[in-house]
mmCIF file of C-alpha atoms and ligand atoms in Angstrom:
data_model
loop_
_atom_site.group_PDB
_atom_site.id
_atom_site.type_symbol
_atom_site.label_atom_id
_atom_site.label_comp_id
_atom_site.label_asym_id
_atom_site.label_seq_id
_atom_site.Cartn_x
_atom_site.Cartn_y
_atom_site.Cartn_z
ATOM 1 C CA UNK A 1 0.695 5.372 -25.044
ATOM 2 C CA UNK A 2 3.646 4.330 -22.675
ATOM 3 C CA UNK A 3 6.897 4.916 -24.378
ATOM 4 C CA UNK A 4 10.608 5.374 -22.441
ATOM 5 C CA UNK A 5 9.665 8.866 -20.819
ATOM 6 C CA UNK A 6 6.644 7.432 -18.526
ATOM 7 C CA UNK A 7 7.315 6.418 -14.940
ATOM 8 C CA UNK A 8 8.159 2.999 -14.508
ATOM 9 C CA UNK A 9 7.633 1.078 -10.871
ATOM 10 C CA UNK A 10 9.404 -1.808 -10.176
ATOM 11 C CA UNK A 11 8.482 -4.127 -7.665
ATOM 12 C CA UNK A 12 6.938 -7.166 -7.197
ATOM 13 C CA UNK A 13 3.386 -8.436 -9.115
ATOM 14 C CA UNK A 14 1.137 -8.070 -5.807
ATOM 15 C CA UNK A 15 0.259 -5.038 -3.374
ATOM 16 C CA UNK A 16 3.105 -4.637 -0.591
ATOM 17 C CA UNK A 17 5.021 -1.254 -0.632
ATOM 18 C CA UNK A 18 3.639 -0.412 -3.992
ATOM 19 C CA UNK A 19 0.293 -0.373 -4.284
ATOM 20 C CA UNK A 20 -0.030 2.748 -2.283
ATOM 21 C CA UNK A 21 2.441 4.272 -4.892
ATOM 22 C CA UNK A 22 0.292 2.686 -7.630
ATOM 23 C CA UNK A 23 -3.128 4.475 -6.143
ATOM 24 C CA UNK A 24 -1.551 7.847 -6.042
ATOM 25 C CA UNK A 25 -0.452 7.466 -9.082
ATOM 26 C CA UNK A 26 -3.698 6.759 -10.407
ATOM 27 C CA UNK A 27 -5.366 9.296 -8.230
ATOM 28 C CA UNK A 28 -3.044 12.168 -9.405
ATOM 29 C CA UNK A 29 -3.408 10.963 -13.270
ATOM 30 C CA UNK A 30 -0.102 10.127 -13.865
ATOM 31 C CA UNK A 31 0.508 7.097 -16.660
ATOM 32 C CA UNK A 32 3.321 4.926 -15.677
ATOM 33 C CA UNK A 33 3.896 1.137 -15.890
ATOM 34 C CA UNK A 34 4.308 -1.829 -13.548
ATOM 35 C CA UNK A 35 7.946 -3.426 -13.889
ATOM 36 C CA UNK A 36 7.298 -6.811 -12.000
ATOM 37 C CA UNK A 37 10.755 -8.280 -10.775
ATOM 38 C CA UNK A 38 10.223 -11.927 -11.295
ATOM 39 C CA UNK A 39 13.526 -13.326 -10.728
ATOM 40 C CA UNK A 40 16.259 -12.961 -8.648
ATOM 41 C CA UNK A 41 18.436 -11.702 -11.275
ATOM 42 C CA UNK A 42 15.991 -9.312 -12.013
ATOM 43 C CA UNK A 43 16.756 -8.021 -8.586
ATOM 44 C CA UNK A 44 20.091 -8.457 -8.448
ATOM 45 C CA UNK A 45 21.072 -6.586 -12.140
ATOM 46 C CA UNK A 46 19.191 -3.294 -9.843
ATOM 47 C CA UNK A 47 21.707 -3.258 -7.155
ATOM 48 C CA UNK A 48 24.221 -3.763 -9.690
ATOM 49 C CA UNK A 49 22.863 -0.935 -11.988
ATOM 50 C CA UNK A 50 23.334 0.923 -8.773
ATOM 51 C CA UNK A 51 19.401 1.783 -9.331
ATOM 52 C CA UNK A 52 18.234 0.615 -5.390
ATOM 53 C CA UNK A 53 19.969 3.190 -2.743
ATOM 54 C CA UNK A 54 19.004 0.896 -0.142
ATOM 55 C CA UNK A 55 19.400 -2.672 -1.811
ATOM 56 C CA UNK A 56 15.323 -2.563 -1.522
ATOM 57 C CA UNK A 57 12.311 -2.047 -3.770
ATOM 58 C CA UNK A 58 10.083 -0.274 -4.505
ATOM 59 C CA UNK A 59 11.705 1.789 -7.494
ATOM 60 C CA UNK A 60 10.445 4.293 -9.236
ATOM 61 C CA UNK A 61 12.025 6.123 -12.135
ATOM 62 C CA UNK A 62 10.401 9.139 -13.205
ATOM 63 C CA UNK A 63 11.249 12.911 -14.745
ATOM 64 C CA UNK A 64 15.118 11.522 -15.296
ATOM 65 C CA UNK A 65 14.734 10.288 -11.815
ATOM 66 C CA UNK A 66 15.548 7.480 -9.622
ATOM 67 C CA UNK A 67 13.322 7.134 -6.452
ATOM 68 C CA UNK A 68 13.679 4.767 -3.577
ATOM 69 C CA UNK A 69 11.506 3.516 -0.704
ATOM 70 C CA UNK A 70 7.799 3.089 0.050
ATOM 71 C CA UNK A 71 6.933 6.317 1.653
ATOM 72 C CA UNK A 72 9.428 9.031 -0.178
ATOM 73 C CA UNK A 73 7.822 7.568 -3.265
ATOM 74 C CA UNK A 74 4.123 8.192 -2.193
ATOM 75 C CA UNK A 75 4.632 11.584 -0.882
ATOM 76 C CA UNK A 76 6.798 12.723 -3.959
ATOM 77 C CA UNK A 77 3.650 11.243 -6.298
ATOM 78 C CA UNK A 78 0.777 13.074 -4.065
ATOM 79 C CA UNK A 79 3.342 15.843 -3.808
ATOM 80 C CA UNK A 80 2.552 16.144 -7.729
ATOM 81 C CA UNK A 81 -0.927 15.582 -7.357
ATOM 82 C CA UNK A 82 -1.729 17.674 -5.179
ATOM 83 C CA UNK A 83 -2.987 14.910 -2.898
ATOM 84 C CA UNK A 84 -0.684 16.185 0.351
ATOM 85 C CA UNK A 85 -3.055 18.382 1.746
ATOM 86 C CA UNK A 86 -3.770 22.262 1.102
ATOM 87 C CA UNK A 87 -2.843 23.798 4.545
ATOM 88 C CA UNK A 88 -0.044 23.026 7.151
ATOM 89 C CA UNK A 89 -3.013 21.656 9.087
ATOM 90 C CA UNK A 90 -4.334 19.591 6.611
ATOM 91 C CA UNK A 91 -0.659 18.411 5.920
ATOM 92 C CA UNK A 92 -0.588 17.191 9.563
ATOM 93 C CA UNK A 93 -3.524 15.566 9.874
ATOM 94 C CA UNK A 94 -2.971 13.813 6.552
ATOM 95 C CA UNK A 95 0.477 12.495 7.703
ATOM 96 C CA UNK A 96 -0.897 11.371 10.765
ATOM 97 C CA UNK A 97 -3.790 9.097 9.561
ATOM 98 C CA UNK A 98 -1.107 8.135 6.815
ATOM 99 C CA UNK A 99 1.055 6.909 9.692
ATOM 100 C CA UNK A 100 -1.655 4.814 11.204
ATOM 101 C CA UNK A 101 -3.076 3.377 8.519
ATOM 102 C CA UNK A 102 0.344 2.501 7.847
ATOM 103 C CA UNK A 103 0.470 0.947 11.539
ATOM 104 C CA UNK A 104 -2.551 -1.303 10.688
ATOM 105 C CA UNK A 105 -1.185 -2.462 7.910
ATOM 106 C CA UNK A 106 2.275 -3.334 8.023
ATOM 107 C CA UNK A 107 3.215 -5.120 11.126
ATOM 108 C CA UNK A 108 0.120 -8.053 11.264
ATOM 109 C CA UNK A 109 -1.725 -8.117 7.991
ATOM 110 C CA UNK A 110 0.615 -7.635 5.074
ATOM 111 C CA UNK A 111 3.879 -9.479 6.893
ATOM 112 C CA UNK A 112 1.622 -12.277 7.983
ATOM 113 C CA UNK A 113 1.421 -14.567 4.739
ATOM 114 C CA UNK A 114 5.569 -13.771 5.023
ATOM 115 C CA UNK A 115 5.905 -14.989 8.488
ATOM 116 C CA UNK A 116 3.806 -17.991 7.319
ATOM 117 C CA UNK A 117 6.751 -19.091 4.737
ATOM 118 C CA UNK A 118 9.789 -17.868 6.881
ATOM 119 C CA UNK A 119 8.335 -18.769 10.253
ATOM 120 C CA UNK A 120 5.172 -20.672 10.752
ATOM 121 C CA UNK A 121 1.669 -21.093 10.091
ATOM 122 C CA UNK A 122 0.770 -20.369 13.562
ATOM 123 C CA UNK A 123 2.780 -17.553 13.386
ATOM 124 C CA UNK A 124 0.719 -16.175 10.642
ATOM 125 C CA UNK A 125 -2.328 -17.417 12.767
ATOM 126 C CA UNK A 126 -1.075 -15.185 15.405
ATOM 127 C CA UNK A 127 -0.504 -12.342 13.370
ATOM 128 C CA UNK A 128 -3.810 -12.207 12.073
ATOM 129 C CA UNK A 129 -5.616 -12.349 15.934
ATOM 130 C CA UNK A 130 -3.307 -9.279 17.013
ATOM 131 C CA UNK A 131 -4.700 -7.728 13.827
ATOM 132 C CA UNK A 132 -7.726 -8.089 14.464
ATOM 133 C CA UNK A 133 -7.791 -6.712 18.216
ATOM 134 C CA UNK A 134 -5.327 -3.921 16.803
ATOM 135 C CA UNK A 135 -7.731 -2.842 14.421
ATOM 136 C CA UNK A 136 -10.791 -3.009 16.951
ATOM 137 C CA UNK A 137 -9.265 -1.364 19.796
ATOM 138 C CA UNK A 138 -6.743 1.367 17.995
ATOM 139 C CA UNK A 139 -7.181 2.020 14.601
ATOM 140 C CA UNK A 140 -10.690 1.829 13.482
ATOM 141 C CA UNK A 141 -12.377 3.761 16.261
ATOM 142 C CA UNK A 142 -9.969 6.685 14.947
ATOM 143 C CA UNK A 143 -10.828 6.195 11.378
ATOM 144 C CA UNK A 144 -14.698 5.817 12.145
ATOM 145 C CA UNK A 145 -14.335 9.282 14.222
ATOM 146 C CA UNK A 146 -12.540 11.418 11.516
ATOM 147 C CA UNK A 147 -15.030 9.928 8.868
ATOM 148 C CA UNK A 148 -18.218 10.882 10.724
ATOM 149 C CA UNK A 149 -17.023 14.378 11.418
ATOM 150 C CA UNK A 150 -16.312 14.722 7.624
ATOM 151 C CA UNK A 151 -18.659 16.354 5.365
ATOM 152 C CA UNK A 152 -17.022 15.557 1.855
ATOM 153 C CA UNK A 153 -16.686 11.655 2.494
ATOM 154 C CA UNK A 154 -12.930 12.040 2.789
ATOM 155 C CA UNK A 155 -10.964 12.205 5.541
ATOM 156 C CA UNK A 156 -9.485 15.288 5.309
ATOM 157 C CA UNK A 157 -10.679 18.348 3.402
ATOM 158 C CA UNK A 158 -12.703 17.969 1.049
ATOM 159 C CA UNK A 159 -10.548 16.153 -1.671
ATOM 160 C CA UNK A 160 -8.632 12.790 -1.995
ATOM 161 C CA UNK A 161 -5.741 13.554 0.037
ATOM 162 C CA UNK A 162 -2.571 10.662 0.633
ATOM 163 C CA UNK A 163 -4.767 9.765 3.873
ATOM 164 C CA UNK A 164 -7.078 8.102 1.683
ATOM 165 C CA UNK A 165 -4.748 6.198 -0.043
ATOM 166 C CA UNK A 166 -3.445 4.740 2.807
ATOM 167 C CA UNK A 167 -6.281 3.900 5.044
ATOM 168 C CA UNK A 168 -8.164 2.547 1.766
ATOM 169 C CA UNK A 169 -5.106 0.237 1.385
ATOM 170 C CA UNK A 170 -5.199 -1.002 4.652
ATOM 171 C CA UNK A 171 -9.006 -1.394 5.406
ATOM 172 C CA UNK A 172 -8.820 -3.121 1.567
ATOM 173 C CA UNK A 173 -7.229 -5.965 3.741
ATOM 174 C CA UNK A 174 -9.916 -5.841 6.769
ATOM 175 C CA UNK A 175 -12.599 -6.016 3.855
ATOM 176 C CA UNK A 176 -11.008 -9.082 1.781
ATOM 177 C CA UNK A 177 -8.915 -11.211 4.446
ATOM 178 C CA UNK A 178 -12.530 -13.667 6.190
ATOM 179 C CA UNK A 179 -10.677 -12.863 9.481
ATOM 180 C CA UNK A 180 -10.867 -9.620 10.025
ATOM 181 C CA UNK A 181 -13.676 -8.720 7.583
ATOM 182 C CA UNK A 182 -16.572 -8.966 10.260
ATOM 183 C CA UNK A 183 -14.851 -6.096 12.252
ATOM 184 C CA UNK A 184 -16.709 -4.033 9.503
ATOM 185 C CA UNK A 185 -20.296 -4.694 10.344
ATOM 186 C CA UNK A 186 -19.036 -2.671 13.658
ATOM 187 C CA UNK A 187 -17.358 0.393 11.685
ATOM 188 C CA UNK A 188 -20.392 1.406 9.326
ATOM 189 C CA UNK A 189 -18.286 4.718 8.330
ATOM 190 C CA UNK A 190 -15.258 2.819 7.544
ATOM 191 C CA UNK A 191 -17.129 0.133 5.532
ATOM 192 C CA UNK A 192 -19.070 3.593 3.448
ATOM 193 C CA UNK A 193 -15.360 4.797 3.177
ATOM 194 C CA UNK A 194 -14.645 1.659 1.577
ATOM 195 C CA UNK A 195 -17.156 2.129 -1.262
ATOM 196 C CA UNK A 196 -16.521 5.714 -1.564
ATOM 197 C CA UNK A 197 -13.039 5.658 -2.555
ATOM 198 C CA UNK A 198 -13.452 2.692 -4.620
ATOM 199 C CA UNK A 199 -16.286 4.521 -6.293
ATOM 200 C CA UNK A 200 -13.961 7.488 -7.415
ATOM 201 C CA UNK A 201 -13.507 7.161 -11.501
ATOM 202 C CA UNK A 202 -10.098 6.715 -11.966
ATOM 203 C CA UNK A 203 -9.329 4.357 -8.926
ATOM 204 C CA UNK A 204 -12.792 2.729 -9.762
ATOM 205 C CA UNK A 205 -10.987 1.726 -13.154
ATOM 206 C CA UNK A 206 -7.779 0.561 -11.777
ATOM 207 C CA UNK A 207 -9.209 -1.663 -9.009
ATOM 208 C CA UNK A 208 -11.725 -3.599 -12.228
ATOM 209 C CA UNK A 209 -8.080 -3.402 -14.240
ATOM 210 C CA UNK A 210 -5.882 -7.169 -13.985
ATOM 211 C CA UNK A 211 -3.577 -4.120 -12.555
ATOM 212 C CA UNK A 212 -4.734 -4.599 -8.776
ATOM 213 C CA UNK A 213 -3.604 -7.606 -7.511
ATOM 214 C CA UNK A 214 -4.973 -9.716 -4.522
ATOM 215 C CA UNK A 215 -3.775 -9.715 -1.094
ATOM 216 C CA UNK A 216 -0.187 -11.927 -0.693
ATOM 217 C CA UNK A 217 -1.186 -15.617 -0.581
ATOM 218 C CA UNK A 218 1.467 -18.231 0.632
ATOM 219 C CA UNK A 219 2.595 -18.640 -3.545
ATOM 220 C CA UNK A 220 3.485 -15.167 -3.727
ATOM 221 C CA UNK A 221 4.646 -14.319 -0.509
ATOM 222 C CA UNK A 222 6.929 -17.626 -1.256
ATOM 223 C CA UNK A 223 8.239 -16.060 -4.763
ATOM 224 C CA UNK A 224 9.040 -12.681 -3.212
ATOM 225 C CA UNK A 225 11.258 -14.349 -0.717
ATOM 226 C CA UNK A 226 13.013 -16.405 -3.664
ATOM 227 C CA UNK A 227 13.759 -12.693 -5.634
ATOM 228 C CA UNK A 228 15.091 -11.331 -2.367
ATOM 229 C CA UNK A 229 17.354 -14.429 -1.330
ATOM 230 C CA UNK A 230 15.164 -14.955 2.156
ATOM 231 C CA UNK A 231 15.215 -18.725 1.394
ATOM 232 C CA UNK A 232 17.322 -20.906 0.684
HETATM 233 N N1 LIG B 1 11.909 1.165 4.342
HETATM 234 C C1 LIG B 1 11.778 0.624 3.017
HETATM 235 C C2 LIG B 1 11.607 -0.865 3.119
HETATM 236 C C3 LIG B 1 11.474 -1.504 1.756
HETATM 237 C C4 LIG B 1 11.578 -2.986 1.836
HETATM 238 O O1 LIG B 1 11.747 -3.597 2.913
HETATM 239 N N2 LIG B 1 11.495 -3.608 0.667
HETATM 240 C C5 LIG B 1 11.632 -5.038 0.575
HETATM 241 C C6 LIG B 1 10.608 -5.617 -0.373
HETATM 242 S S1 LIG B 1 8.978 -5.371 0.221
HETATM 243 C C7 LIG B 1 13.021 -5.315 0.015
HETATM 244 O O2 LIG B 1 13.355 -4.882 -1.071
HETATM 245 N N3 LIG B 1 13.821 -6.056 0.773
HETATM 246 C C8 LIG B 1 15.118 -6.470 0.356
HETATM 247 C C9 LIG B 1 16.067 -6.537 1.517
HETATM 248 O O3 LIG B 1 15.753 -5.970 2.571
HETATM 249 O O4 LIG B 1 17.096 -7.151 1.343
HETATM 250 C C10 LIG B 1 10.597 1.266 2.286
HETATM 251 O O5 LIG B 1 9.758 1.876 2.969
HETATM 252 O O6 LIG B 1 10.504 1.183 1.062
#
């Protein structure tokens, strides 16, 4: 049962920044709740509460404290759960492959529905085709490699690692957005990877739960810029 004392994550009701911090958390076991900011008041009382260090989500307040930003989030929760790796080698690899899954994801597929509201639709257009060549020619080979010299079905070592996370989250997006989800049929390993992670118990719960929400569509990439003042 949730009460006061269980970590709380603010951000916004889809994936963005957060749902790698929401994976971890489920991957490491750790209860916490979903604050959704819904309004920009909502955002606004957290700079005044003096809560965001950087004026920017995602939040999360846990064990008395009060944790900023994306990343230092995610590695403090797989820090906990053990999901950063056993040696300094695994450590290395694991922030690599977190780096360029975090590559794939950011620039094209998860700002693209945001460029569509602040910029244009072809702009989205166009950040969807550079996707798609970005994951063909870059990112996917690598991930295809590391997964066929792995024995365990993971990417590195033989347990769920933060590397996981992070390229599940972004090939998540390859798999649902109709653009880029043929590249698969040419990535076999990645597809498998796909299922395999899913297929763990505890994320296999979370992704059925109302919890996981879709990729950004033009409504919610519209409210998120209304809570963060990008439109007038
Ligand atoms: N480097 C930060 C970036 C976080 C970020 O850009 N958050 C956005 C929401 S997705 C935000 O709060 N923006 C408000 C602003 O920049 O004014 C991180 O990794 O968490």
């Amino acid at each position: 049962m949730a009460d006061e004392r269980t970590p709380r994550l603010t951000y916004f009701a889809g994936r963005g920044f957060a749902e790698p911090i929401r994976l971890a958390l489920v991957a490491a076991g750790i209860e916490y709740t979903d604050n959704y900011l819904e309004t920009r008041d909502d955002f606004l009382q957290l700079i005044k509460d003096g809560k965001l260090m950087f004026k920017q989500v995602p939040l999360l307040e846990i064990e008395g404290k009060t944790l900023i930003g994306g990343e230092p989030i995610l590695r403090f929760v797989c820090r906990r759960g053990r999901l950063d790796g056993k040696t300094d080698e695994e450590k290395t690899k694991i922030d690599m492959l977190t780096m360029g899954a975090k590559d794939l994801a950011w620039p094209n597929i998860i700002n693209s529905k945001f460029d569509e509201v602040q910029v244009s639709k072809e702009k989205c257009e166009e950040d969807i085709k550079s996707a798609f060549r970005e994951c063909r020619q870059r990112y996917l080979p690598v991930f295809e490699k590391v997964l066929s010299e792995s024995s365990s079905g993971f990417l590195v070592g033989e347990s769920l690692s933060m590397a996981d996370i992070m390229v599940f989250d972004a090939l998540a997006y390859v798999k649902e957005i109709p653009e880029l989800q043929p590249l698969l049929a040419d990535f076999p390993r990645c597809a498998a990877f796909i299922e395999h992670f899913s297929n763990q118990p505890m994320i296999k719960a979370y992704l059925a739960s109302p919890r996981r929400h879709p990729p950004t569509d033009t409504k919610h990439a519209t409210d998120v810029c209304r809570i963060l003042g990008w439109l007038t």
